[in-house]
Amino acid sequence: VRARVMQVEHSPDVTYEDIGGLEEQMQEVRETVEMPLDRPEMFEKVGIDPPSGVLLYGPPGTGKTMLAKAVANQTNASFIKMAGSELVHKFIGEGAKLVRDLFEVARENEPAVIFIDEIDAIASKRTDSKTSGDAEVQRTMMQLLAEMDGFDERGNIRIIAATNRFDMLDPAILRPGRFDRLIEVPKPNEDGREIIFQIHTRKMNVSDDVDFVELAEMADNASGADIKAVCTEAGMFAIRDDRTEIYMQDFLDAWEKIQQEASDETEVSR
Ligand code: ATP
């Protein structure tokens, strides 16, 4: 089971240079996660505990996973990822056991960054805890809190959680000593979008007529993941046309197409 749901990467290949438009967030992650891993003695000497858990929240595809991977890369820590939804199981005790395994794997791979995506799946405000499924989810969360409360603050394991549903979270996980550092990861503004376009076209053979300022202006409301999709799609347009150079028009067509797909999806889900 372990191998299936837990992904362990030794120094993932994402760096801070790959992330656009999140300067402040990067700064905060570095202070709260990187510093304690790199220079634990600082905290020891000063006599304060670094935050045990950092929570990243914001819309999908804005770079939360990338931030967690970049900090693991920077500190040469292993990156252990698990999705909250994978911790939700039918069988009693299974979720709690997976949480214990998660921390055990982290200890075996120290220094380590544990990344729990979709934390809301196990840490939602109690709706109706009478049903047995909810009680099991509750137990899983209690185990997570116990692991967090239990481990040595100055140890070599840091925990980062992420959610798109901040409003749904159980306040218990936000208490001091748990996920008490909250970092909002919003969609990029226009400047951020320009940088993200540049990042994702770094290895692309783009023509001189491509105007990143205009692209950033056009892609209003796009997330980093959307921008990446536009770049890939622009490349596809060139290939379909049997070209190896990508023109501005390819990006415009790609944006059209991606927006069309997004609106088709909302149609379907309605
Ligand atoms: P989710 O909430 O859906 O898990 P997330 O916020 O964790 O999303 P990531 O997995 O970090 O999003 O981003 C998905 C992809 O989108 C990245 O691999 C990257 O290609 C691109 N991307 C997202 N945000 C950025 C950004 N700020 N800078 C550069 N690329 C980005």
Coordinates of C-alpha atoms in Angstrom, one line a residue, residues 10-225:
H10 CA 15.0 12.5 -3.5
S11 CA 15.6 16.2 -4.2
P12 CA 12.9 16.8 -6.8
D13 CA 14.0 18.8 -9.8
V14 CA 11.9 21.9 -9.4
T15 CA 13.9 25.1 -8.4
Y16 CA 12.8 28.6 -7.3
E17 CA 13.7 29.8 -10.8
D18 CA 10.9 27.7 -12.2
I19 CA 8.2 29.5 -10.2
G20 CA 6.9 32.8 -11.5
G21 CA 5.1 35.6 -9.7
L22 CA 5.2 34.3 -6.1
E23 CA 8.1 36.3 -4.6
E24 CA 6.5 36.9 -1.3
Q25 CA 5.2 33.3 -0.9
M26 CA 8.6 32.0 -1.8
Q27 CA 10.2 34.2 0.8
E28 CA 7.8 33.0 3.5
V29 CA 8.3 29.3 2.6
R30 CA 12.1 29.8 2.7
E31 CA 11.9 31.3 6.1
T32 CA 9.5 28.8 7.6
V33 CA 10.7 25.6 5.9
E34 CA 14.1 26.1 4.5
M35 CA 15.7 27.9 7.4
P36 CA 14.8 25.3 10.1
L37 CA 16.1 22.5 7.8
D38 CA 19.3 24.3 6.8
R39 CA 20.1 25.9 10.1
P40 CA 18.3 24.2 12.9
E41 CA 20.9 25.5 15.4
M42 CA 19.7 29.1 14.8
F43 CA 16.3 28.2 16.2
E44 CA 17.9 26.3 19.0
K45 CA 20.2 29.1 20.0
V46 CA 17.5 31.7 19.8
G47 CA 15.2 29.4 21.8
I48 CA 12.1 29.4 19.6
D49 CA 10.4 26.5 17.8
P50 CA 10.1 26.9 14.0
P51 CA 6.5 26.4 12.8
S52 CA 5.8 22.7 12.5
G53 CA 3.5 22.9 9.6
V54 CA 2.9 25.4 6.8
L55 CA -0.4 25.5 5.0
L56 CA -0.5 26.8 1.4
Y57 CA -4.0 27.7 0.2
G58 CA -5.4 29.0 -3.1
P59 CA -6.9 28.0 -6.4
P60 CA -5.8 24.9 -8.3
G61 CA -2.7 25.1 -10.5
T62 CA -1.1 28.1 -8.9
G63 CA 2.2 26.6 -7.8
K64 CA 1.6 25.1 -4.4
T65 CA 3.2 21.8 -5.2
M66 CA 6.0 23.5 -7.0
L67 CA 6.8 25.6 -3.9
A68 CA 7.0 22.5 -1.7
K69 CA 9.2 20.7 -4.3
A70 CA 11.5 23.7 -4.7
V71 CA 12.1 23.9 -1.0
A72 CA 12.9 20.2 -0.8
N73 CA 15.3 20.6 -3.8
Q74 CA 17.0 23.6 -2.2
T75 CA 17.6 21.8 1.1
N76 CA 18.5 18.5 -0.5
A77 CA 15.6 17.0 1.4
S78 CA 13.5 14.1 0.2
F79 CA 10.0 15.1 -0.9
I80 CA 7.3 12.8 0.2
K81 CA 3.9 13.5 -1.2
M82 CA 0.5 12.2 -0.3
A83 CA -3.0 13.4 -1.3
G84 CA -5.5 13.7 1.5
S85 CA -8.0 11.9 -0.7
E86 CA -5.7 8.8 -0.7
L87 CA -5.9 8.8 3.1
V88 CA -9.7 8.4 3.1
H89 CA -10.4 4.7 3.3
K90 CA -13.2 2.4 3.9
F91 CA -11.5 0.2 6.4
I92 CA -11.3 1.3 10.0
G93 CA -7.8 2.3 11.1
E94 CA -6.4 2.2 7.6
G95 CA -6.1 6.0 7.2
A96 CA -4.4 6.4 10.6
K97 CA -2.0 3.6 9.7
L98 CA -1.1 5.3 6.4
V99 CA -0.4 8.5 8.4
R100 CA 1.9 6.6 10.7
D101 CA 3.6 5.1 7.7
L102 CA 4.0 8.5 6.1
F103 CA 5.9 9.8 9.1
E104 CA 8.0 6.6 9.4
V105 CA 9.0 6.9 5.7
A106 CA 9.9 10.6 6.4
R107 CA 12.1 9.6 9.3
E108 CA 13.8 6.9 7.2
N109 CA 14.5 9.6 4.5
E110 CA 15.5 12.5 6.7
P111 CA 15.8 15.4 6.0
A112 CA 12.4 15.3 4.5
V113 CA 9.6 17.5 3.4
I114 CA 6.2 15.9 3.8
F115 CA 3.7 17.4 1.4
I116 CA 0.0 16.6 2.0
D117 CA -2.1 17.8 -0.9
E118 CA -5.9 18.2 -0.6
I119 CA -5.6 18.3 3.2
D120 CA -9.3 19.3 3.3
A121 CA -10.2 15.7 2.4
I122 CA -9.2 14.6 6.0
A123 CA -9.5 18.0 7.8
S124 CA -12.9 19.4 6.9
K125 CA -15.2 21.0 9.4
R126 CA -17.2 18.3 11.0
T127 CA -20.4 18.0 9.1
D128 CA -22.1 14.9 10.5
S129 CA -19.7 12.7 12.3
K130 CA -22.3 10.1 13.1
T131 CA -21.8 8.2 9.9
S132 CA -19.0 5.7 10.1
G133 CA -17.1 7.1 7.1
D134 CA -16.8 10.5 8.8
A135 CA -15.6 8.9 12.0
E136 CA -12.9 7.1 10.1
V137 CA -11.8 10.4 8.5
Q138 CA -11.8 12.0 11.9
R139 CA -9.5 9.3 13.2
T140 CA -7.1 9.9 10.3
M141 CA -6.9 13.5 11.1
M142 CA -6.4 12.9 14.8
Q143 CA -3.5 10.6 13.9
L144 CA -2.0 13.4 11.8
L145 CA -2.4 15.9 14.6
A146 CA -0.8 13.4 17.0
E147 CA 2.2 12.9 14.7
M148 CA 2.6 16.6 14.4
D149 CA 2.2 17.3 18.1
G150 CA 4.6 14.5 18.9
F151 CA 7.6 15.0 16.8
D152 CA 10.6 17.0 17.8
E153 CA 10.1 20.5 16.5
R154 CA 13.7 21.0 15.7
G155 CA 13.9 17.8 13.8
N156 CA 14.7 17.3 10.2
I157 CA 11.1 16.9 9.0
R158 CA 8.9 19.7 7.8
I159 CA 5.3 19.4 6.8
I160 CA 3.6 21.4 4.1
A161 CA -0.1 21.0 3.4
A162 CA -2.1 22.4 0.6
T163 CA -5.8 23.1 -0.1
N164 CA -8.1 24.8 -2.5
R165 CA -10.8 24.9 0.1
F166 CA -9.5 27.0 2.9
D167 CA -13.1 27.8 4.0
M168 CA -13.8 24.1 4.7
L169 CA -10.9 23.5 7.1
D170 CA -11.4 22.3 10.6
P171 CA -10.0 25.0 12.8
A172 CA -8.3 22.3 14.9
I173 CA -5.6 21.9 12.4
L174 CA -4.8 25.6 12.4
R175 CA -4.1 25.8 16.1
P176 CA -0.6 26.9 17.3
G177 CA 2.0 24.3 16.8
R178 CA 0.2 22.7 13.9
F179 CA -0.4 24.3 10.5
D180 CA -0.1 27.8 12.1
R181 CA 1.7 29.4 9.2
L182 CA -0.8 30.2 6.4
I183 CA 0.4 31.2 3.1
E184 CA -2.0 32.3 0.4
V185 CA -1.0 31.3 -3.1
P186 CA -3.2 33.3 -5.5
K187 CA -3.5 33.3 -9.2
P188 CA -0.8 35.5 -10.8
N189 CA -1.3 39.1 -11.7
E190 CA -0.3 40.5 -15.1
D191 CA 3.4 40.7 -14.2
G192 CA 3.3 37.3 -12.8
R193 CA 1.7 35.9 -15.9
E194 CA 4.4 37.5 -18.1
I195 CA 7.1 35.8 -16.0
I196 CA 5.3 32.5 -16.1
F197 CA 4.9 32.7 -19.9
Q198 CA 8.7 33.3 -20.1
I199 CA 9.4 30.4 -17.8
H200 CA 7.4 27.9 -19.8
T201 CA 8.7 29.1 -23.2
R202 CA 12.4 28.9 -22.1
K203 CA 13.0 25.8 -24.0
M204 CA 10.6 26.6 -26.8
N205 CA 11.6 27.8 -30.2
V206 CA 9.5 31.0 -30.2
S207 CA 9.6 33.6 -33.0
D208 CA 10.6 37.2 -32.4
D209 CA 7.0 38.3 -33.0
V210 CA 5.9 36.7 -29.7
D211 CA 4.9 39.5 -27.3
F212 CA 4.9 38.3 -23.7
V213 CA 3.4 41.6 -22.4
E214 CA 0.4 41.1 -24.7
L215 CA 0.1 37.5 -23.8
A216 CA 0.1 38.3 -20.1
E217 CA -2.6 40.9 -20.7
M218 CA -4.7 38.5 -22.7
A219 CA -4.6 35.6 -20.3
D220 CA -6.6 37.4 -17.7
N221 CA -7.5 35.1 -14.8
A222 CA -5.3 32.3 -16.0
S223 CA -3.4 30.2 -13.4
G224 CA 0.2 29.1 -13.8
A225 CA -1.1 25.7 -14.9

